Structure formats: structure tokens, C-alpha cells
Coordinates of C-alpha atoms in Angstrom, one line a residue:
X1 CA 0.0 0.0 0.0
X2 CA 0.9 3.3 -1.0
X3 CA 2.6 5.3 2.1
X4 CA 0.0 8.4 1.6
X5 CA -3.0 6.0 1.3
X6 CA -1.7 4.3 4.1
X7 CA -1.6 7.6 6.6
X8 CA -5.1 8.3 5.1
X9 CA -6.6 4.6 6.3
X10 CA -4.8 5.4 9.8
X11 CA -6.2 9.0 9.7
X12 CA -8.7 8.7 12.5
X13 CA -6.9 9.0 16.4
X14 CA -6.2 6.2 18.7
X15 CA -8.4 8.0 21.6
X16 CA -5.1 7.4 24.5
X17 CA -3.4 9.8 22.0
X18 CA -5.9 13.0 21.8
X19 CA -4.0 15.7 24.0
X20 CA -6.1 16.4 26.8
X21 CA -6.3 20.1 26.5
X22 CA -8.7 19.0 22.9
X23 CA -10.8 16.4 24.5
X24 CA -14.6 16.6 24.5
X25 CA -15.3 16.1 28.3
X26 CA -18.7 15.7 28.1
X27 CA -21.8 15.9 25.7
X28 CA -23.0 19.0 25.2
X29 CA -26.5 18.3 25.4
X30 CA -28.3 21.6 25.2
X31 CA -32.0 21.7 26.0
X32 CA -32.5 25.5 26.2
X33 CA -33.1 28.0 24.0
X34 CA -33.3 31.9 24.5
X35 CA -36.6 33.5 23.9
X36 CA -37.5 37.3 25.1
X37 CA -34.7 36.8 27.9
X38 CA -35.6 33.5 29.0
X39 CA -33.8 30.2 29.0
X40 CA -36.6 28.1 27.5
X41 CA -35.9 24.5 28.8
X42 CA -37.1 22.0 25.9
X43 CA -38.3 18.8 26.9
X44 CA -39.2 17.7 23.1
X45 CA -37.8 16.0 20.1
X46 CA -34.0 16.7 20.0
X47 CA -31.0 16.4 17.4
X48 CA -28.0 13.9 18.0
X49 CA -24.7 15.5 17.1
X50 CA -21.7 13.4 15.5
X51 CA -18.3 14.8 14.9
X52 CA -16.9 14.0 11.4
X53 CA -13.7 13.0 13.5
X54 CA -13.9 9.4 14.2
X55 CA -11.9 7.8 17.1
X56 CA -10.3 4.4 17.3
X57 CA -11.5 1.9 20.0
X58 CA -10.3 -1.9 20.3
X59 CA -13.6 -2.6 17.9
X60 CA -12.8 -0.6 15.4
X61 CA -13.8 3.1 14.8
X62 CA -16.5 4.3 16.4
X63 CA -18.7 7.9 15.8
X64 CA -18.3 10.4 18.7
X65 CA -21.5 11.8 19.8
X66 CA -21.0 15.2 20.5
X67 CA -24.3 16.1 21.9
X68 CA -27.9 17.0 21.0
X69 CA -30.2 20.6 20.4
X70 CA -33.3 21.2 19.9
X71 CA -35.8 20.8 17.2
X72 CA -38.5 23.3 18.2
X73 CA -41.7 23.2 16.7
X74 CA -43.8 26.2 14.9
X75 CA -45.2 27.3 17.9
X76 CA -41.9 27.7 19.4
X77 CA -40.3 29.8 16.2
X78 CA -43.6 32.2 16.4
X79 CA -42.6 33.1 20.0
X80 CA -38.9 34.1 19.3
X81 CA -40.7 35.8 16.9
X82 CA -43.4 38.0 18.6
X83 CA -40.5 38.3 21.2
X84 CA -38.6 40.2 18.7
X85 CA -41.6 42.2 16.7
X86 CA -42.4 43.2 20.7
X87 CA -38.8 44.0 21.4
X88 CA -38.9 46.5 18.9
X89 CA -42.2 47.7 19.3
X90 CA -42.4 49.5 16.1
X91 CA -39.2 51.2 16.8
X92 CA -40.4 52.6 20.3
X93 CA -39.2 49.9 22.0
X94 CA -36.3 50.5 24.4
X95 CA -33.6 48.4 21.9
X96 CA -34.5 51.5 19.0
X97 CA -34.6 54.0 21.6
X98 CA -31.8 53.8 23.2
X99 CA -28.6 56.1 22.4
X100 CA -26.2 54.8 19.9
X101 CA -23.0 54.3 22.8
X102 CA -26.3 52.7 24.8
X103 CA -26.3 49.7 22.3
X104 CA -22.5 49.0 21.7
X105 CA -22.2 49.2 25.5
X106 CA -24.2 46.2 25.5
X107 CA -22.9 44.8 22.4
X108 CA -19.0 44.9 24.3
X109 CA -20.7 43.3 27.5
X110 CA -21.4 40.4 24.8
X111 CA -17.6 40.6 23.4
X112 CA -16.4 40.4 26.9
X113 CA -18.7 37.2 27.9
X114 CA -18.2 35.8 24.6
X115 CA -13.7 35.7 25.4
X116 CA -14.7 33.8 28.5
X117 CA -15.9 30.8 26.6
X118 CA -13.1 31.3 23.9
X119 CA -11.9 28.3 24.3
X120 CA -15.0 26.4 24.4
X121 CA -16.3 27.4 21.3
X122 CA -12.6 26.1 19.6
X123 CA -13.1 22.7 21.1
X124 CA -16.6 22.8 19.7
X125 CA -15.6 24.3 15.9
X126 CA -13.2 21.9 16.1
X127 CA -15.3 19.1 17.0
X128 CA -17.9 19.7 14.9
X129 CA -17.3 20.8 11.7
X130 CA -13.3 19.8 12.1
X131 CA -11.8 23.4 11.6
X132 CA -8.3 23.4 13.0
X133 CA -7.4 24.6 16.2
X134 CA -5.6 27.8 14.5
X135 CA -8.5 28.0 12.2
X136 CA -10.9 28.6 14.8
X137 CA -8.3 30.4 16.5
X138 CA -8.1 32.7 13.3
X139 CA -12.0 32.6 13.3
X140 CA -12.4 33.9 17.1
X141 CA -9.9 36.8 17.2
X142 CA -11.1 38.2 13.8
X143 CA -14.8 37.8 14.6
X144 CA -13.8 40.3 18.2
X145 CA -11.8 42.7 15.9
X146 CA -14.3 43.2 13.6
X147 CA -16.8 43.8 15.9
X148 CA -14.2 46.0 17.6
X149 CA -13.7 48.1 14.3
X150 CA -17.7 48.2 13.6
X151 CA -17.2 50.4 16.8
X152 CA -15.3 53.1 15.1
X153 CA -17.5 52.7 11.8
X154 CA -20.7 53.5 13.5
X155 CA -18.9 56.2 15.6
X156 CA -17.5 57.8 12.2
X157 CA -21.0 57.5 10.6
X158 CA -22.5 59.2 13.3
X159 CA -20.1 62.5 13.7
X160 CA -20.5 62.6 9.9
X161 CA -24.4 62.5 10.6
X162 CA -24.5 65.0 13.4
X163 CA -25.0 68.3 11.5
X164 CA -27.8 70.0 10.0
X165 CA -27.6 70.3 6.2
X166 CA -29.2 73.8 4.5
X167 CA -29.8 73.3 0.4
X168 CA -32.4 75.5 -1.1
X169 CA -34.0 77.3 2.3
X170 CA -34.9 73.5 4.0
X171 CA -33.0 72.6 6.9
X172 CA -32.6 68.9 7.1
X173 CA -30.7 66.6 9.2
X174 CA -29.6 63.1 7.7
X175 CA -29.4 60.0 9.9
X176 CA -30.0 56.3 9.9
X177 CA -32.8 54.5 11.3
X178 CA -33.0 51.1 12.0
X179 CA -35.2 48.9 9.7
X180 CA -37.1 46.3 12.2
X181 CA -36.9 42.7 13.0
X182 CA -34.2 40.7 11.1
X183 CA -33.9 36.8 10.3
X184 CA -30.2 36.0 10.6
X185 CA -29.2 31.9 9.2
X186 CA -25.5 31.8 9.0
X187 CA -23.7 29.2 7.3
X188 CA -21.8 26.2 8.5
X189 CA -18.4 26.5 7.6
X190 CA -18.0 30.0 9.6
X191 CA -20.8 29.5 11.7
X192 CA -19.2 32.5 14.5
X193 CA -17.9 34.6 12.1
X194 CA -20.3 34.7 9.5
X195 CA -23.6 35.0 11.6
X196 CA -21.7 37.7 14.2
X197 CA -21.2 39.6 11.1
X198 CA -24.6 40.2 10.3
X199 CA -26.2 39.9 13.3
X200 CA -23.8 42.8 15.5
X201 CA -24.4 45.4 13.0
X202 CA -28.0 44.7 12.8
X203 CA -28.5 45.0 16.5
X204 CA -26.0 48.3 16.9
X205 CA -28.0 50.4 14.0
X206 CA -31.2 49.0 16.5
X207 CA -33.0 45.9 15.1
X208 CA -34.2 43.4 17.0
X209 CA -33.8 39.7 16.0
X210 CA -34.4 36.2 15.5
X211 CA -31.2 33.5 14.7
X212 CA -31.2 30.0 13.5
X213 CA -28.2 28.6 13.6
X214 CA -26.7 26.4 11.1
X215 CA -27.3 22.5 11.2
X216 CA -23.8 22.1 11.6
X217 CA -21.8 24.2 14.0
X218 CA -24.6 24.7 16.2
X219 CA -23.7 23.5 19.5
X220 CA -21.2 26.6 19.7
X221 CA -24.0 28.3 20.6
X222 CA -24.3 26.6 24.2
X223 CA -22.3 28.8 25.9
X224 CA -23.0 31.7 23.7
X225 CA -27.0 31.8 25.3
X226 CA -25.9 33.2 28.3
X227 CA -23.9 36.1 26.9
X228 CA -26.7 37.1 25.0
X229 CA -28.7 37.2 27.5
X230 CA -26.7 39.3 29.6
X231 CA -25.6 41.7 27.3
X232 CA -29.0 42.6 25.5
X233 CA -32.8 43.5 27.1
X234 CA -35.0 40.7 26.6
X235 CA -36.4 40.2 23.3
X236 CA -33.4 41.9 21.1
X237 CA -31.5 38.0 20.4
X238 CA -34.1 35.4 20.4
X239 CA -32.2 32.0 19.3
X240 CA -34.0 29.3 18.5
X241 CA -33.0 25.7 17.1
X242 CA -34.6 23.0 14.7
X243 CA -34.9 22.0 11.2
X244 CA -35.2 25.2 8.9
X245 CA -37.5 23.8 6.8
X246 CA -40.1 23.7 9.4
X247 CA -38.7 26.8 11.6
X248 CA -38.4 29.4 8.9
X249 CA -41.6 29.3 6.5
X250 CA -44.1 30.2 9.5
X251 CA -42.1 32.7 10.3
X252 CA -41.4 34.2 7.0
X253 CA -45.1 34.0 6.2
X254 CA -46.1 36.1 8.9
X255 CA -44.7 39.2 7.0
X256 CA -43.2 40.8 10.1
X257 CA -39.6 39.9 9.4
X258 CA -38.1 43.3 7.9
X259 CA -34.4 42.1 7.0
X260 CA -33.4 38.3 6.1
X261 CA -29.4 38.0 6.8
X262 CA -28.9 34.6 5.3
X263 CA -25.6 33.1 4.3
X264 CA -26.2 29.7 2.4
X265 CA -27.1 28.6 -1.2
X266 CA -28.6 30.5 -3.8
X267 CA -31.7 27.7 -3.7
X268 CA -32.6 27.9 -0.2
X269 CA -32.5 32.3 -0.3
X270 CA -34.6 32.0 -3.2
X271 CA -37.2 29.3 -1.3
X272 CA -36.5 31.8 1.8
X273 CA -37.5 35.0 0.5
X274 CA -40.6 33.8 -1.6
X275 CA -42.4 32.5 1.7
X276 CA -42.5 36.6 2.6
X277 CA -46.2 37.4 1.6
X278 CA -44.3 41.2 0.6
X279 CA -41.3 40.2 -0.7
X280 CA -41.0 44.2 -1.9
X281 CA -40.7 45.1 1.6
X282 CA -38.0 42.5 2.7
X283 CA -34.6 43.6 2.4
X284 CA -32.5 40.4 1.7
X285 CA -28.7 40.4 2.9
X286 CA -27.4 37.4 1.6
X287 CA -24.0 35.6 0.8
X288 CA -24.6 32.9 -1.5
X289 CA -22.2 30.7 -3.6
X290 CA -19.3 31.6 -6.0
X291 CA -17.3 29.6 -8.3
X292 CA -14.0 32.2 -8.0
X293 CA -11.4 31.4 -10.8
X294 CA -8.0 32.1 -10.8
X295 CA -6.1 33.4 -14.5
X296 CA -2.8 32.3 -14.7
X297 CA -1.2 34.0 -17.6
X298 CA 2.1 32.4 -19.4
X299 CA 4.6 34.8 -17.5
X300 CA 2.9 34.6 -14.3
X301 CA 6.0 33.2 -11.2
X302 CA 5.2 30.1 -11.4
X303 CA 6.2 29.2 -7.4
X304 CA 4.3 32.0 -6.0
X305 CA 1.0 31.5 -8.2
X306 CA 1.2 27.2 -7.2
X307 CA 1.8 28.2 -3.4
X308 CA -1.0 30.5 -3.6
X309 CA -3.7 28.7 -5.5
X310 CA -3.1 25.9 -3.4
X311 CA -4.0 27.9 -0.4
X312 CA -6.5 29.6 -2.2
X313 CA -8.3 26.1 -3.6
X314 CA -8.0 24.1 -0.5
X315 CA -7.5 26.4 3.0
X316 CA -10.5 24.2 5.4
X317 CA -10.8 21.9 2.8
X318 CA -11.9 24.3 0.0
X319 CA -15.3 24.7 2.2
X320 CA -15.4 28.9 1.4
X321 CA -17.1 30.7 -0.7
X322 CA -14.2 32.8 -1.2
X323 CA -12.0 29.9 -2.5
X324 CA -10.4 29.2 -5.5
X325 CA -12.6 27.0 -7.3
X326 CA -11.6 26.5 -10.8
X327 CA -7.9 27.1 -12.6
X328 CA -7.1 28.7 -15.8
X329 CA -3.6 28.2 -16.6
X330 CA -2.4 29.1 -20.0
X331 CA -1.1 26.1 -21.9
X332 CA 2.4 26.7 -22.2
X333 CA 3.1 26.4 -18.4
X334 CA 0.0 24.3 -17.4
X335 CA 2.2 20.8 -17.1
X336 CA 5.1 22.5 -15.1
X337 CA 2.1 24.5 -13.2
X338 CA 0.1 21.2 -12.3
X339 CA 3.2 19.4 -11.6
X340 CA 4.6 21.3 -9.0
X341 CA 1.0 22.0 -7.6
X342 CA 0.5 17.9 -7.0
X343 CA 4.1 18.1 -5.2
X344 CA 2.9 21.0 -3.6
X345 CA -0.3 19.3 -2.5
X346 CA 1.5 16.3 -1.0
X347 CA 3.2 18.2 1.7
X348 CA 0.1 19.7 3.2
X349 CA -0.2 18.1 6.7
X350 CA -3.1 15.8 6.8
X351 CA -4.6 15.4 10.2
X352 CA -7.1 16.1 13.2
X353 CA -8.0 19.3 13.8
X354 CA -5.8 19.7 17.1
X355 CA -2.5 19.0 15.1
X356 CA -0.5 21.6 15.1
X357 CA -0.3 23.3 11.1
X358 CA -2.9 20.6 9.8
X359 CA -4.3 21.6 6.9
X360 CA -6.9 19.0 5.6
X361 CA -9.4 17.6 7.9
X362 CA -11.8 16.0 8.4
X363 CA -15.3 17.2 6.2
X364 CA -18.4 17.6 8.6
X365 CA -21.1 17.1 5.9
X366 CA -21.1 13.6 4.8
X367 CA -23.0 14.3 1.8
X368 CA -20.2 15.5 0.4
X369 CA -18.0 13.2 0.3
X370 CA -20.5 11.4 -2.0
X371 CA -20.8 14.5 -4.1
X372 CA -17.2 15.2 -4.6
X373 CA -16.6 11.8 -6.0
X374 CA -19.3 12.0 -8.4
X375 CA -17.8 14.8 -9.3
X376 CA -14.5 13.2 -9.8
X377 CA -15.8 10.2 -11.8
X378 CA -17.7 12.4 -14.3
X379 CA -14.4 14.6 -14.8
X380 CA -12.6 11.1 -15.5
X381 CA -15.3 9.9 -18.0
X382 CA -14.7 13.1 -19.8
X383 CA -10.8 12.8 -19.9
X384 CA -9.2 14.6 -16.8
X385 CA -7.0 12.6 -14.9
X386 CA -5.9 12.9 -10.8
X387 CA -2.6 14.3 -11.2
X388 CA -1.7 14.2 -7.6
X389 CA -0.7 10.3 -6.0
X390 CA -3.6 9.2 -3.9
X391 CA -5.9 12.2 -4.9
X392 CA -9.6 11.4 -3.9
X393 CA -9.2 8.6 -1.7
X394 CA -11.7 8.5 1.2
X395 CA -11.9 7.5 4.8
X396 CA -15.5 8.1 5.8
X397 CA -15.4 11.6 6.1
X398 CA -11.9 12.5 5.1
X399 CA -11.3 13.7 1.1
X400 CA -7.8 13.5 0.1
X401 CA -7.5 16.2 -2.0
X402 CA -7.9 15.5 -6.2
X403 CA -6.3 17.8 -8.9
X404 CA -7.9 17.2 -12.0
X405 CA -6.6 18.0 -15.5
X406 CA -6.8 18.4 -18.3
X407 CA -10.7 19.6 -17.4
X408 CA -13.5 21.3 -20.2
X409 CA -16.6 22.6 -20.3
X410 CA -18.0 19.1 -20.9
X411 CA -17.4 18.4 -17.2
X412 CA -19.9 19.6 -14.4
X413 CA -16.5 20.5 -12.3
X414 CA -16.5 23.2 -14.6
X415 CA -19.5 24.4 -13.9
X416 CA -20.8 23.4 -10.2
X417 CA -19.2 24.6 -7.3
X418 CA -18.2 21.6 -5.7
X419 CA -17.2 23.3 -2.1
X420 CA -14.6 20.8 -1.3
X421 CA -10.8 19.6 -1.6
X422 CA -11.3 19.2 -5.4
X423 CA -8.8 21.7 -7.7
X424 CA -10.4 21.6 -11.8
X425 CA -7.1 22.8 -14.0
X426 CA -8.5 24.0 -17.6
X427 CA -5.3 24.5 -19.9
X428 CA -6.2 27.4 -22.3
X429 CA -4.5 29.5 -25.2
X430 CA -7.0 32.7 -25.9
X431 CA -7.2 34.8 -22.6
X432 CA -10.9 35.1 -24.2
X433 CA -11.6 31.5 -23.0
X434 CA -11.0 31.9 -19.1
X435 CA -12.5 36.0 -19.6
X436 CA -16.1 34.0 -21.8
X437 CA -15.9 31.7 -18.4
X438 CA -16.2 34.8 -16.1
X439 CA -19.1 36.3 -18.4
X440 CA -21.0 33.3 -19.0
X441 CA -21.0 32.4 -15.3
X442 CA -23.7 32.2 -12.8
X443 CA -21.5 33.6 -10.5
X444 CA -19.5 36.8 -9.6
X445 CA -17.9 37.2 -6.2
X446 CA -14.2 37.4 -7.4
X447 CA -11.4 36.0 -9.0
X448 CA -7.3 36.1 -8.8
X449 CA -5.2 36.8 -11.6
X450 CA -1.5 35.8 -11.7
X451 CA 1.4 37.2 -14.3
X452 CA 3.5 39.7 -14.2
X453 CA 3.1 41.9 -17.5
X454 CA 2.1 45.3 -16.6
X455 CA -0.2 46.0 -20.1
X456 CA -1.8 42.5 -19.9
X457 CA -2.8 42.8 -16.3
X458 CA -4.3 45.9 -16.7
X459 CA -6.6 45.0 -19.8
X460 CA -7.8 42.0 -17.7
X461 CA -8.6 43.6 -14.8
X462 CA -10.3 46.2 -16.9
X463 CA -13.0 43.7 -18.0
X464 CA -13.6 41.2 -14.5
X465 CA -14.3 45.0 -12.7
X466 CA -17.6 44.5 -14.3
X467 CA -18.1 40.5 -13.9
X468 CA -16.6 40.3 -10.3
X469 CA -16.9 42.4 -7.5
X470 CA -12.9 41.9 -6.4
X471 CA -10.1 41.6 -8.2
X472 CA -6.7 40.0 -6.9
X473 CA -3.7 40.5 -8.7
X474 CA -0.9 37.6 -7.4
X475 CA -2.8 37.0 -4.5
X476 CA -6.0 34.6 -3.4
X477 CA -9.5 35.2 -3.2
X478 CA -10.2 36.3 0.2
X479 CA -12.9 38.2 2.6
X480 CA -11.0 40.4 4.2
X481 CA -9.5 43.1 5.5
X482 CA -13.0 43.3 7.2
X483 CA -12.7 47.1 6.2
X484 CA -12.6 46.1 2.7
X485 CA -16.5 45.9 1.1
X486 CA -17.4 42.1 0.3
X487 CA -19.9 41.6 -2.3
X488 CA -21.2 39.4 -5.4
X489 CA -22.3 40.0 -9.2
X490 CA -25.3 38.1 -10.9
X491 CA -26.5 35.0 -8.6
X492 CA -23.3 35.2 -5.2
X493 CA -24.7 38.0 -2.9
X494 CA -27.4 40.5 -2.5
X495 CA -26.2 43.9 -0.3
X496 CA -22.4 44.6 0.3
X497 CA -21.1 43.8 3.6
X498 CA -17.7 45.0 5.7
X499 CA -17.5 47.2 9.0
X500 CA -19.1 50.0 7.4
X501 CA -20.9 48.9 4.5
X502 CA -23.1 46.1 7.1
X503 CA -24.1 49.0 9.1
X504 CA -26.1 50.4 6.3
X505 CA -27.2 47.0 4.6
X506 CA -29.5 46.9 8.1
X507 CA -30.3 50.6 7.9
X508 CA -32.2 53.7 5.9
X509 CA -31.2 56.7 5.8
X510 CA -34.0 58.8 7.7
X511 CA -34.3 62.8 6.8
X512 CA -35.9 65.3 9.1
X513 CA -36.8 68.4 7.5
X514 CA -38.2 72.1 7.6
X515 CA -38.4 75.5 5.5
X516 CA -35.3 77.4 6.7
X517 CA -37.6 80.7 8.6
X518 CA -36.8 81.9 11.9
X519 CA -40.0 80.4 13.8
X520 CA -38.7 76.7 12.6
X521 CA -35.4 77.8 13.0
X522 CA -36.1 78.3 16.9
X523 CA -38.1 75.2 16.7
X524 CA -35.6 72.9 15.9
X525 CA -33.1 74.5 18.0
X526 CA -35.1 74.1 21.2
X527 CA -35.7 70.8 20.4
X528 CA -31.9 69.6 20.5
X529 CA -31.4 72.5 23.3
X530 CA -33.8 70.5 25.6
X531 CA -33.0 66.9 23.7
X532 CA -36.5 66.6 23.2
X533 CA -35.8 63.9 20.2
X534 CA -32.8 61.7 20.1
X535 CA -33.0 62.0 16.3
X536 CA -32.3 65.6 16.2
X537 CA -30.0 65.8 19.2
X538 CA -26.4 66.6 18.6
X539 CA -24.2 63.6 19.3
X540 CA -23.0 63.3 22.6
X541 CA -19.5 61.1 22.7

């Protein structure tokens, strides 16, 4: 047997050698729920939890049973949600009333409780999903720090807010309002950062909300409850758990959810939204797929663009939206390209999530593994090969990676985003036929072009400005700086998200106005003399 298939069969951990510090200790069986500021114990129908990391036992391997949630019924989902539509109250409930430095005093309380459980909430990503230890790690501290720097945005948008504007004899002042009760579904590969990240800036600007967290990653939210209760009045962060396709109609059909912040497929946003009996009124926030190809022109450096399309193609197993998911290298370096790439591929670290610079692990959806090979086998029917030694062999739920090539548009790896360790190379001659690809698709989130002539570069990033909404030149697709606006073209996102740009997705600007004559004049100033109306009142820092 070959020495790589070999470490793959032997993958899974003898449980005497798990360090200790990484051990589940217990099962986290969670039987409460938050509703209006309550712990809601559930005595129903609950959800076993499995870890896709297997664990060796004198029988064999054996499935680790994580724990259990809950899979609260309709009756249940309507109460988080009249918890919510009462929280806000039309926006004269306290959470909209209160001052802006009010509401991200609260939101720090929930930063402060939230590093208490830190490293809780690693043990569970890494559990659960199997994101490395320095993954999660990387997940944590950049989930605090953009909350931290949503600070500063909201601060900076409201001193630019805090004047009164005069144009043509009307006095008006300019601010944002919140928009009401927001839906937030986060995804399961980023199941902190992504859902933090749309729900924070929602509640600063002064929504109230419901979450449903994502089927896998959930238990994470365990030792989240009580720092949302804590930190927020009752009412303002309702979470609930169960299957979304019994949670989420009911309370999309009641037409009282304003915003949806959903992070998922483009199928289930688009079932989502249409259960809204006014879908004109819902504002949709919404990440959804991408297939993000990288350009590799003829004079690109050949060792930088392999070292970073590998990371970009197969960083936690390929499961981001933001990674590489399809290759273009030009012909006349695509065998040297893919060589180096396979030798490149077989010194990633293979491993549990605890290991220390692992790189693939195990894959949490089990589904997938299935999917990726049919994948595979329909690219080999068509006439790609598996470059790399021991490229798409399996071990229940670990997926060695697989670089295909030569791959065409005959293949569905060419078209379907296969979210997984599975790299399609297309060779190509024409720059047109990798620039058609990125007009043709479905998709426009970004793309990564590699090469180093000046003139050549400049032309192509001239034409994916308008399929893509970023553009990386010798570098990865990639989410951040959190500063940075993150966005999709045609069917990848709805609504722009970043530190700034989130806080207005889940607002609207709001104008009050009057004719500029000294009895209104006197008017308004009396009213922010007396801070009669928080709206009109000059900022106070």
C-alpha cells in the first residue's frame, strides 16, 4: 500500500493519544433555548450531534457523539418571533430607543462574555465541523476585531451625521434608522464569524432579531445563550433551534420579518425570501455561492501562483465561498504548473484538527464526500486525470485532495461549485476563453489573476471590474480586511457587507426636515437645546 494511502486509512486517532487540553469532556446536550430573555428549557424531540472525526476503540472506529439541540416546533419559532416584533415595538421599544454608545455598550458586555468561553467554542468548531485549532483560532480573534472596528464605523457615521444640512432654504438633518426585525441563518463553515457579522451590526443600527443557527456548527451556541442574555434586554437576540425547513416558513409567512441575513445557497435564499407574503418590503442580505477562478497568464511566477492557488483552492478543505474554485492556466506552463502544484499538495499536513499546522481535515457534511466523488468520476469519464498520488481517496469523512486536468466545459466541475478539496485545472491559449468563463457564469464574487506583464494585467482587470466584485492581482480570493467591502455580481450576494458597509445594509437613511424661517429655526433649535428627540439631538460622545 501506497505510504500516503496508508496515513489516510490510519487518519482517524487512537483516543489514548488525543492531547487532553482538545478532549470533549462531556456531551454537550443543550436543552434551552433563548426566547424574550428566557432560557426556554425544551423537553421535546432533539438532534443527535456526530463529529466527522472518528476515534479508534479496540472494535474498530467508532462515531463520537458530541451532543444534542433542539428541534422546536412552529409554535416555538412564532414566540422568538413575537419576542422580537415586541422588542422592537415599532421602533419605540427600548432596543430602538436607546442612544447609539447605549447599544455597543451592550454589544462589548457580549464581546467580553463571549472571550470567557473562547476556548470552548474552539473545542466545539473543532469538533464539529473539524476546523483546525488555529483555524478557529483565526475565526475567534477576527470575529472580536471586527466587531471592535464596527465600533469606530458606527462612531465615524454618526459624527458625519450630526450636522444640520441647509440646500435651497430646507433645513434637514440626515441620519439612519433602523429597519425592524431581522432573520439572521448563518452558514456552517463559519458558523461565529459569519452570523456575528450580520447579526452585530444589525442590532447596533437597532434591530431586534431572531437567529437559526446552522445544522452544523450549532452546538457553539451553548455557551453563547448566556452572553446574550446578559448583554442585551430581553427580546433583542431570540435564538431558537430545529430544522429550517419547518422553523423558517411560518415565520417568513407572517410578514413581520423586515431584514433576512442569510448566508447559504442561492436555492434555499430564493425558497426563503418567496415565503415573505411582501417580498417588496424584505430587504435580503445574503452571501450565496461563487465559483472564483484564478487566471494564470504564461509569464505569471510560477512558485508564487502554485503556493497560492493551493491555499486559495484548498485552505478548510476548499469549504469557502471565497476559494479558488476553478484554474485557468495558460497552456504553455499548465504541465510544469500542475506538476509542482501535485508536489505542492502532497506536503500539506493531513490530520485532526488539534494538530498543530494541519491543513486538511476532516469534512463535517457527509453528503459531500459522495458528491465530490461523483464529481471526480464524471471529470474522468470526460478525460481529466488525478494528477496528484492518492488524490480522492476517502476514509468516511476525510477527502484527500484531487487535482484534475486536463478539465472542459463538458465536465460539471466546470460548472458546479463543488465546495470541497477538489482543484479543476483547464489549460487554455485565448485569454478570451478563461475572460467568456467569467461572463458566461452564474457567479460573480471574485477572481485572482496571476502574471507579471504590466499591459496585460491591466486589460484583464479592466474587463472582470464588471463580472466580479474583487479583483486579486498575485494574491487569493479572500474576505478580508473586514474594512474592505465584500460583495457578489449576478447569482453570489445581494447587499455589500464590511465594517461599514453592514451597518447600512441593516439601515435607511432617515431625513428630518423644515423651510429654513426663523420660527422653525427656533423650533428645531429648542428641540436639540432641551433633547427633546434623540433623532435631532447633537451627538454626545
Amino acid at each position: 500500500m501506497k505510504e500516503k494511502e496508508l496515513q489516510i486509512r490510519n487518519i482517524f486517532p487512537d483516543e489514548a493519544n488525543i492531547p487532553e487540553l482538545f478532549r470533549m469532556k462531556d456531551p454537550v446536550v443543550q436543552r434551552e433555548y433563548l426566547v424574550n430573555g428566557e432560557m426556554r428549557r425544551w423537553t421535546g424531540e432533539m438532534q443527535e450531534v456526530v463529529s466527522p472525526v472518528y476515534v479508534k476503540s479496540p472494535s474498530g472506529l467508532s462515531e463520537n457523539v458530541l451532543g444534542a439541540y433542539p428541534l422546536v416546533g412552529e409554535k416555538e419559532g412564532l414566540e422568538a418571533l413575537e419576542a422580537a416584533v415586541a422588542a422592537y415595538n415599532s421602533g419605540r421599544g427600548l432596543w430602538p430607543s436607546l442612544s447609539l454608545h447605549e447599544r455597543i455598550a451592550s454589544v462589548e458586555t457580549f464581546v467580553s462574555e463571549m472571550v470567557q468561553v473562547k476556548e470552548e467554542i474552539l473545542r466545539l468548531l473543532m469538533w464539529e465541523i473539524g476546523k483546525s485549532y488555529e483555524g478557529g483560532l483565526k475565526e475567534f480573534d477576527r470575529t472580536v476585531e471586527c466587531i471592535r472596528n464596527t465600533f469606530g464605523a458606527v462612531e465615524r457615521l454618526d459624527r458625519s451625521s450630526s450636522q444640520f444640512i441647509v440646500e435651497e432654504s430646507i433645513i434637514g438633518k440626515i441620519r439612519r434608522a433602523p429597519l425592524g426585525v431581522v432573520l439572521c441563518m448563518g452558514p456552517y463553515n463559519y458558523p461565529l464569524n459569519e452570523t456575528l457579522a450580520t447579526l452585530i451590526p444589525a442590532l447596533i443600527m437597532g434591530n431586534t432579531s431572531v437567529v437559526k443557527p446552522p445544522k452544523l456548527g450549532v452546538l457553539l451556541y451553548s455557551p453563547l445563550l448566556k452572553a446574550f442574555r446578559k448583554a442585551f434586554p430581553a427580546g433583542v437576540v431570540n435564538i431558537i433551534y430545529g430544522d429550517g425547513k419547518r422553523l423558517v416558513p411560518p415565520i417568513l409567512r407572517s410578514g413581520k420579518i423586515d431584514v433576512l441575513a442569510f448566508i447559504g445557497s442561492g436555492r434555499v435564499a430564493e425558497i426563503v425570501k418567496s415565503y415573505h407574503p411582501r417580498p417588496q418590503r424584505l430587504r435580503a442580505v445574503l452571501g450565496l455561492e461563487a465559483k472564483n477562478p484564478a487566471i494564470v497568464l504564461p509569464d505569471a511566477d510560477i512558485d508564487a501562483a502554485v503556493k497560492e492557488c493551493v491555499r486559495g483552492s484548498l485552505s478548510f478543505n476548499g469549504q469557502r465561498c471565497t476559494a479558488l474554485k476553478i484554474l485557468f492556466v495558460h497552456s504553455g506552463i499548465a504541465k510544469e504548473f500542475v506538476e509542482r502544484f501535485a508536489d505542492e499538495v502532497s506536503s500539506l499536513r493531513c490530520g485532526m484538527p488539534w494538530e498543530k499546522d494541519v491543513f486538511i481535515t476532516p469534512l463535517p457534511d457527509a453528503d459531500r464526500i459522495r458528491y465530490l466523488g461523483e464529481l471526480m468520476k464524471d471529470a474522468e469519464k470526460c478525460g481529466a486525470r488525478i494528477v496528484n498520488k492518492s488524490g480522492g481517496c476517502t476514509n468516511i469523512t476525510f477527502f484527500y485532495p484531487a487535482l484534475l486536468y486536463p478539465v472542459d466545459s463538458r465536465m460539471r466541475i466546470y460548472h458546479e461549485e463543488q465546495f470541497g478539496p477538489l482543484v479543476p485545472v483547464v489549460p487554455f491559449d485565448d485569454i478570451e476563453a478563461p475572460v467568456r468563463y467569467c461572463i458566461e457564469s452564474s457567479y460573480g464574487q471574485q477572481a485572482s489573476i496571476f502574471g507579471r506583464d504590466i499591459a496585460a494585467l491591466g486589460k484583464l482587470v479592466d474587463v472582470l471590474v464588471n463580472q466580479v466584485c474583487r479583483v486579486n492581482i498575485n494574491s487569493i480570493c479572500q474576505r478580508g480586511p473586514d474594512v474592505f467591502p465584500f460583495a457578489g455580481r449576478k447569482d453570489s450576494s445581494e447587499g455589500t457587507l464590511s465594517v461599514s458597509d453592514a451597518l447600512e445594509a441593516f439601515s435607511i437613511r432617515t431625513i428630518v426636515a423644515t423651510k429654513d424661517v426663523n420660527g422653525n429655526r427656533e423650533i428645531i433649535t429648542g428641540i436639540v437645546r432641551e433633547g427633546s428627540s434623540s433623532f435631532l439631538s447633537e451627538r454626545k460622545s
